[in-house]
mmCIF file of C-alpha atoms in Angstrom:
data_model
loop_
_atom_site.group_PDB
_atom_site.id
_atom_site.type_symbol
_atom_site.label_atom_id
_atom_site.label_comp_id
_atom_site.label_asym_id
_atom_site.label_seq_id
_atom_site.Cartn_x
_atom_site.Cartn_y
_atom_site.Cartn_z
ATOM 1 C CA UNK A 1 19.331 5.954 2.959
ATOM 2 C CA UNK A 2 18.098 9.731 2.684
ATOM 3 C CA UNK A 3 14.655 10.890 2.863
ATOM 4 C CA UNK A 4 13.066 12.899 0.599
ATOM 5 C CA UNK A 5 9.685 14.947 1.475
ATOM 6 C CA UNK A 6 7.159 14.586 -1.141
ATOM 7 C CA UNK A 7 3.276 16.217 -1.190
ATOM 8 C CA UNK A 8 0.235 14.614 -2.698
ATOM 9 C CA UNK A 9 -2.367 16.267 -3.964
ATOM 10 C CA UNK A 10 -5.717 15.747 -6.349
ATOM 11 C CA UNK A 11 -7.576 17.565 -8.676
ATOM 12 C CA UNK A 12 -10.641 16.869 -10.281
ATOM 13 C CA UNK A 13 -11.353 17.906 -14.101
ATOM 14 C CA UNK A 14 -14.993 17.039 -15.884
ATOM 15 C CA UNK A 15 -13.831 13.873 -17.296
ATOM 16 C CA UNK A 16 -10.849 12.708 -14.578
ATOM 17 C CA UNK A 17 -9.537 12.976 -11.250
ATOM 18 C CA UNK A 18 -6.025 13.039 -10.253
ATOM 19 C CA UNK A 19 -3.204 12.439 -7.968
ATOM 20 C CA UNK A 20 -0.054 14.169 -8.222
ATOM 21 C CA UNK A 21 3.030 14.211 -6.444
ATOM 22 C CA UNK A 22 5.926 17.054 -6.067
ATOM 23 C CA UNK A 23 9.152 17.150 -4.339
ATOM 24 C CA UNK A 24 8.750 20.366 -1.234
ATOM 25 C CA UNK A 25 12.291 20.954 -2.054
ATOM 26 C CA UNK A 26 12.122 21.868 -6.137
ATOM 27 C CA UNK A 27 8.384 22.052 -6.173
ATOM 28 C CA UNK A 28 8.473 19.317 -9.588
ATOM 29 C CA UNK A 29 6.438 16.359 -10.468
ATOM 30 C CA UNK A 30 7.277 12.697 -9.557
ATOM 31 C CA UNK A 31 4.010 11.265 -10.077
ATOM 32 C CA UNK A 32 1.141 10.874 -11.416
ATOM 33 C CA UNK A 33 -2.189 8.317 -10.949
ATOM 34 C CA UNK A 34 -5.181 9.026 -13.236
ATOM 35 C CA UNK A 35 -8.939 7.607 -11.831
ATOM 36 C CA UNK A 36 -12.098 8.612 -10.210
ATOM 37 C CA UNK A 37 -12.048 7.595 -6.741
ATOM 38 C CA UNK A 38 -10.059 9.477 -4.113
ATOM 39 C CA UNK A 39 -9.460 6.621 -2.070
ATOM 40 C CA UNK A 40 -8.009 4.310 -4.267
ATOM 41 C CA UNK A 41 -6.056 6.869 -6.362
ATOM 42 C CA UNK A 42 -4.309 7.489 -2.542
ATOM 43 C CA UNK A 43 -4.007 3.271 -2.185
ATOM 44 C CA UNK A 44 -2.138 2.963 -5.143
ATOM 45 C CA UNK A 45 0.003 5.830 -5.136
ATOM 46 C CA UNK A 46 1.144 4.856 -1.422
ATOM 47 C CA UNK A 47 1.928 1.152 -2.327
ATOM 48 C CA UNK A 48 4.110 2.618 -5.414
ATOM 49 C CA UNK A 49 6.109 4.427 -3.338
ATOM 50 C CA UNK A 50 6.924 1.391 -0.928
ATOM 51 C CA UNK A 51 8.200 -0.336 -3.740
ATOM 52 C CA UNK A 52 9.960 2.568 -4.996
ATOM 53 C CA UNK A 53 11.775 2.823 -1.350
ATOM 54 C CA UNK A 54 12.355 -0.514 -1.245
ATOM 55 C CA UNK A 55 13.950 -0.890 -4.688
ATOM 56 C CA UNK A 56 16.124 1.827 -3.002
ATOM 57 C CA UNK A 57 15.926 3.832 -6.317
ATOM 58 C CA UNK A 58 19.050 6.325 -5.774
ATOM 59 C CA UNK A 59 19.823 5.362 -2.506
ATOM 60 C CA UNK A 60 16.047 7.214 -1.104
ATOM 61 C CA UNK A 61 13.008 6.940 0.634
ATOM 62 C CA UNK A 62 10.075 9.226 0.432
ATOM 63 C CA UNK A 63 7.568 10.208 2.860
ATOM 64 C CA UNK A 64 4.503 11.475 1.925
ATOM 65 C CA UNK A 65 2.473 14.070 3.093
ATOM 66 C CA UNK A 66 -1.380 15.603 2.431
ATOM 67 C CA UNK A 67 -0.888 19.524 0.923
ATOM 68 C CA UNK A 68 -2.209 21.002 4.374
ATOM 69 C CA UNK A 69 1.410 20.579 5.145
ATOM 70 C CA UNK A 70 2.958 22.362 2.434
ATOM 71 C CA UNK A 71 4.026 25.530 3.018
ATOM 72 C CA UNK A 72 4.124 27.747 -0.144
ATOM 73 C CA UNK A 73 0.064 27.695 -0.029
ATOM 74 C CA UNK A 74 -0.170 30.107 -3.244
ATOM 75 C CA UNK A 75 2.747 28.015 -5.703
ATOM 76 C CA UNK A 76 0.242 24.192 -4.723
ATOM 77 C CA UNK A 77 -1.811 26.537 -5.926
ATOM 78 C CA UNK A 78 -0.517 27.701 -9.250
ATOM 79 C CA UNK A 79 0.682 24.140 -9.856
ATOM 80 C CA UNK A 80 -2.974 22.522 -9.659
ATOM 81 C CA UNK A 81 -4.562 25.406 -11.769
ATOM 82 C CA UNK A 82 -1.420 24.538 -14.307
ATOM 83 C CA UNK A 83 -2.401 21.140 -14.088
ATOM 84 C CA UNK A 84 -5.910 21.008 -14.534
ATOM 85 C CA UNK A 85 -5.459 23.140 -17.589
ATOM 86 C CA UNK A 86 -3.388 20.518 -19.063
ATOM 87 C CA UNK A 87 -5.757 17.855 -18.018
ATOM 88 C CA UNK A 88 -8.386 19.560 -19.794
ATOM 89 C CA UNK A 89 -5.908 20.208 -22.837
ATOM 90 C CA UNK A 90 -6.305 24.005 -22.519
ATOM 91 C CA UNK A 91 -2.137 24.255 -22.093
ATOM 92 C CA UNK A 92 -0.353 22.465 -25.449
ATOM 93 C CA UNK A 93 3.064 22.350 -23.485
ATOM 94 C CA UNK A 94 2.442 20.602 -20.254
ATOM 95 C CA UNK A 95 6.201 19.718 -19.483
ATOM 96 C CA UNK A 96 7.165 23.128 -19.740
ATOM 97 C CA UNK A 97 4.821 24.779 -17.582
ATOM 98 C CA UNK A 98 5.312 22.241 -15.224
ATOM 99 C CA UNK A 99 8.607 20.900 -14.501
ATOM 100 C CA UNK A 100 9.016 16.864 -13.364
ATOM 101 C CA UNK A 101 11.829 14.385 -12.376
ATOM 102 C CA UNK A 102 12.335 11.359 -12.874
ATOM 103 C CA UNK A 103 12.918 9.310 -9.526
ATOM 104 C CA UNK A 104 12.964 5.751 -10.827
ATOM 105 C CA UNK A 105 14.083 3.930 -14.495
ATOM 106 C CA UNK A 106 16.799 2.874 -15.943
ATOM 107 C CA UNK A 107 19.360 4.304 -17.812
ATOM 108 C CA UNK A 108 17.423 3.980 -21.031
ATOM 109 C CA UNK A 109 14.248 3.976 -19.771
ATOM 110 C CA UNK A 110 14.953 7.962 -18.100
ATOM 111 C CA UNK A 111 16.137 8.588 -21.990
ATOM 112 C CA UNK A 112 13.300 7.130 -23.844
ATOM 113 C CA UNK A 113 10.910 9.190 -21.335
ATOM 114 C CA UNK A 114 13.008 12.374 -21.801
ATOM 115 C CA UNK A 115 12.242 11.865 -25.845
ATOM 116 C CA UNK A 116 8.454 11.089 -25.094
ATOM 117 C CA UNK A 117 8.261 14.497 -23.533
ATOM 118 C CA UNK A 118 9.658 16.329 -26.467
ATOM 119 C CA UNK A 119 6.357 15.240 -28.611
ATOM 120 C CA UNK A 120 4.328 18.399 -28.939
ATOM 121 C CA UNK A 121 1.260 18.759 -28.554
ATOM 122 C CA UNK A 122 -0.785 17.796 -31.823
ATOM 123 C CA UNK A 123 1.864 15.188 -32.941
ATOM 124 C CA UNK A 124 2.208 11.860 -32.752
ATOM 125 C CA UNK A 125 5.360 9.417 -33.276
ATOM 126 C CA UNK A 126 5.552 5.972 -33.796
ATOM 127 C CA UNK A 127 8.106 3.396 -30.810
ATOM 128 C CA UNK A 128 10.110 2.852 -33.822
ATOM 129 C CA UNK A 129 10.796 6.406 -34.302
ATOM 130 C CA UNK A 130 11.666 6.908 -30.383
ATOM 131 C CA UNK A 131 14.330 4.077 -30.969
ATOM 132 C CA UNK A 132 15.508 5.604 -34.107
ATOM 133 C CA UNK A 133 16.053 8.794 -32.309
ATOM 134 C CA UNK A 134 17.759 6.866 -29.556
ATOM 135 C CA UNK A 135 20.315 5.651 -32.188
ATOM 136 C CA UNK A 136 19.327 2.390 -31.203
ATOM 137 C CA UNK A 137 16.649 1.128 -33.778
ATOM 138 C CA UNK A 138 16.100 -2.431 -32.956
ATOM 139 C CA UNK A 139 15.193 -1.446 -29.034
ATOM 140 C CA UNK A 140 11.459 -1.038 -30.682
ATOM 141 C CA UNK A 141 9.962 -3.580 -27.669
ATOM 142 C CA UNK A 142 12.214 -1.841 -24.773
ATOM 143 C CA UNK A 143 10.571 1.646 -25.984
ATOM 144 C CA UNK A 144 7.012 0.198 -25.035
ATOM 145 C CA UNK A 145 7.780 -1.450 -22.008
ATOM 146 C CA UNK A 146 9.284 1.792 -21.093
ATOM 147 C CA UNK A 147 5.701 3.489 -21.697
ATOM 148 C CA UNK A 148 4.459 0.965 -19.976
ATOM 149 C CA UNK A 149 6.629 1.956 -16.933
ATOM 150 C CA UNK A 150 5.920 5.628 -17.501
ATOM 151 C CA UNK A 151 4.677 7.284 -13.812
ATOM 152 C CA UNK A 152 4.102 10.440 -15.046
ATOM 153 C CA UNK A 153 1.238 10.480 -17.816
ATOM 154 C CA UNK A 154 0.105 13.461 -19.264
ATOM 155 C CA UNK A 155 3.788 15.402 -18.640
ATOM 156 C CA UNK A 156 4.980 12.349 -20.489
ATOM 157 C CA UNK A 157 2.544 11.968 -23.087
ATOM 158 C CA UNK A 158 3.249 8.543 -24.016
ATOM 159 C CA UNK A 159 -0.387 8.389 -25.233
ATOM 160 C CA UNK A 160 1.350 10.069 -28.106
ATOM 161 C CA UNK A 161 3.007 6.904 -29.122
ATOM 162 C CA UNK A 162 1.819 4.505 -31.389
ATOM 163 C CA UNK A 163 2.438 1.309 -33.040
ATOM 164 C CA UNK A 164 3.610 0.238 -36.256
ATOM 165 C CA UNK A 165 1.494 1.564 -39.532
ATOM 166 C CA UNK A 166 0.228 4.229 -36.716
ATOM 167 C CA UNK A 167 -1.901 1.980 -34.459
ATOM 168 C CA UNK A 168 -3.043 2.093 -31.108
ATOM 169 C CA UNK A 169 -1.253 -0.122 -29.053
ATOM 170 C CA UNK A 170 -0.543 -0.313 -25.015
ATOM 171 C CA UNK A 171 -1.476 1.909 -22.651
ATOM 172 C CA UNK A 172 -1.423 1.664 -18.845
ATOM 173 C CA UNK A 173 -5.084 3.352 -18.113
ATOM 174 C CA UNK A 174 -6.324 1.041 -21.830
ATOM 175 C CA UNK A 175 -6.643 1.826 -24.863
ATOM 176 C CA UNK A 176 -9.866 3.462 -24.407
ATOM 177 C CA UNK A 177 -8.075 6.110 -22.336
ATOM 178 C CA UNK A 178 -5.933 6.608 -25.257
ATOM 179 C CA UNK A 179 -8.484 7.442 -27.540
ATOM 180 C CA UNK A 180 -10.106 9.602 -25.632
ATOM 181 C CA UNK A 181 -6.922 11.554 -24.941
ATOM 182 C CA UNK A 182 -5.647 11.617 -28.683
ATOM 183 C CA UNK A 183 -9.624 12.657 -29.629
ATOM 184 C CA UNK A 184 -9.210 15.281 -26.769
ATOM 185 C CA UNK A 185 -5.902 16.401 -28.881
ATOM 186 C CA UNK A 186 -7.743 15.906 -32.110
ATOM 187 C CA UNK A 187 -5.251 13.733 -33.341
ATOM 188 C CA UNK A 188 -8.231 10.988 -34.252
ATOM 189 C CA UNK A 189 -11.681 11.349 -35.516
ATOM 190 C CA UNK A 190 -14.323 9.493 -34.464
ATOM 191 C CA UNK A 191 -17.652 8.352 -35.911
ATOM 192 C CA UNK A 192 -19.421 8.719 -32.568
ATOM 193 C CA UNK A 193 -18.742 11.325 -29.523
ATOM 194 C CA UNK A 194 -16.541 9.289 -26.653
ATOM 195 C CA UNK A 195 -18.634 8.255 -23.492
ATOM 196 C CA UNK A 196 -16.495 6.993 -20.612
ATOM 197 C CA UNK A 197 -17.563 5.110 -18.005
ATOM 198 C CA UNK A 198 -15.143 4.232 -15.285
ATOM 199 C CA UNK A 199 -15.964 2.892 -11.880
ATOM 200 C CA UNK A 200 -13.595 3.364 -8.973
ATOM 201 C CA UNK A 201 -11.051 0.808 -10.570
ATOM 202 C CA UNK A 202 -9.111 3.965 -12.706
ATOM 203 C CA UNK A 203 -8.408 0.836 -15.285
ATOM 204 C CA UNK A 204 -11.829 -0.244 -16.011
ATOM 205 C CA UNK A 205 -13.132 1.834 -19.109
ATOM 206 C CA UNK A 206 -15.388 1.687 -21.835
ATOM 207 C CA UNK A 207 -15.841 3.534 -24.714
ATOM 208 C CA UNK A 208 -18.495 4.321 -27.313
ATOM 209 C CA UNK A 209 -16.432 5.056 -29.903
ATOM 210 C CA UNK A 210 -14.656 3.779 -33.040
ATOM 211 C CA UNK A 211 -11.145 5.338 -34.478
ATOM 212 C CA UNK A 212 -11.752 6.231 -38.547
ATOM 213 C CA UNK A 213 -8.495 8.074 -39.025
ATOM 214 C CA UNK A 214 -5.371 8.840 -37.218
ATOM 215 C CA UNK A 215 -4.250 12.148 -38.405
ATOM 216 C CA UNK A 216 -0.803 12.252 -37.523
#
């Protein structure tokens, strides 16, 4: 089995922290873990990886290391200034200012990804239309349980997907998440401003907030 050298690292925006990882030999994104506390962003990102290795995705391991062992100091930190502004939706075309691979998937999975990442900022589409666009219509169910799967949110905005007649469904950080990401993108309206609460558990979040309008 080969071994591949990976580097962690985490910013912090005013509404989220993050974990990301990046290859040291292309410098792009293999993953990402939204939440608030360090610790446990750090836990789950390290017990995803042992599965990873021992799913023996493409025949690798990876072994992780902090970013005080990376050696191109000044591209970490181009890449985290890159990614905050897309955290903070100041950059509308994440996935090409930052450049990410996909290290695990299926076949299908890898190509219903690929097709989330085309979805521009400001636009929304619909799991139906990802299968459509697939050539492969009925696969409706496999296209969420792809998003589901999806290790790279943000780059992969799969936030950007909805449900039939345009609702919110599934999202891995809740459905409160997604609102507050497709307000951020002002692709709902709200009657109230969103207040998030999260505790350390990145998954446990409420919102103040009802949807009156998908625009897209």
């Amino acid at each position: 089995m080969m071994k591949s050298e990976v580097t962690y690292f985490f910013v912090k925006t005013d509404w989220i922290k993050a974990l990301a990882v990046i290859k040291n030999d292309n410098n792009k994104i293999v993953y990402i873990r939204l939440g608030q506390n360090e610790a446990n962003l750090l836990k789950g990102t390290l017990a995803w990886f042992e599965k990873v290795t021992k799913k023996k995705y493409n025949n690798m391991s990876y072994h992780l290391n902090d970013e005080s062992k990376f050696k191109d100091k000044v591209k970490l930190h181009e890449i985290k200034n890159i990614f905050v502004s897309i955290l903070n939706q100041e950059k509308e075309s994440p996935n090409e200012l930052l450049e990410f691979e996909l290290i695990t998937g299926t076949d299908f999975q890898k190509k219903v990804w690929i097709e989330i990442s085309k979805i521009k900022h400001g636009k929304t589409l619909q799991y139906s239309d990802i299968a459509n666009n697939l050539g492969n219509p009925k696969a409706v169910r496999a296209v969420g349980r792809a998003c589901g799967e999806n290790n790279l949110v943000i780059l992969i905005p799969c936030h950007r997907v909805l449900g039939s007649s345009k609702k919110l469904t599934g999202f891995a950080y809740g459905l409160e998440m997604k609102k507050y990401l497709l307000k951020k993108e002002k692709l709902i309206t709200m009657k109230y401003d969103t207040i998030l609460y999260l505790n350390e558990h990145y998954y446990s979040i409420k919102c103040k907030c009802y949807i009156v309008n998908v625009l897209h």
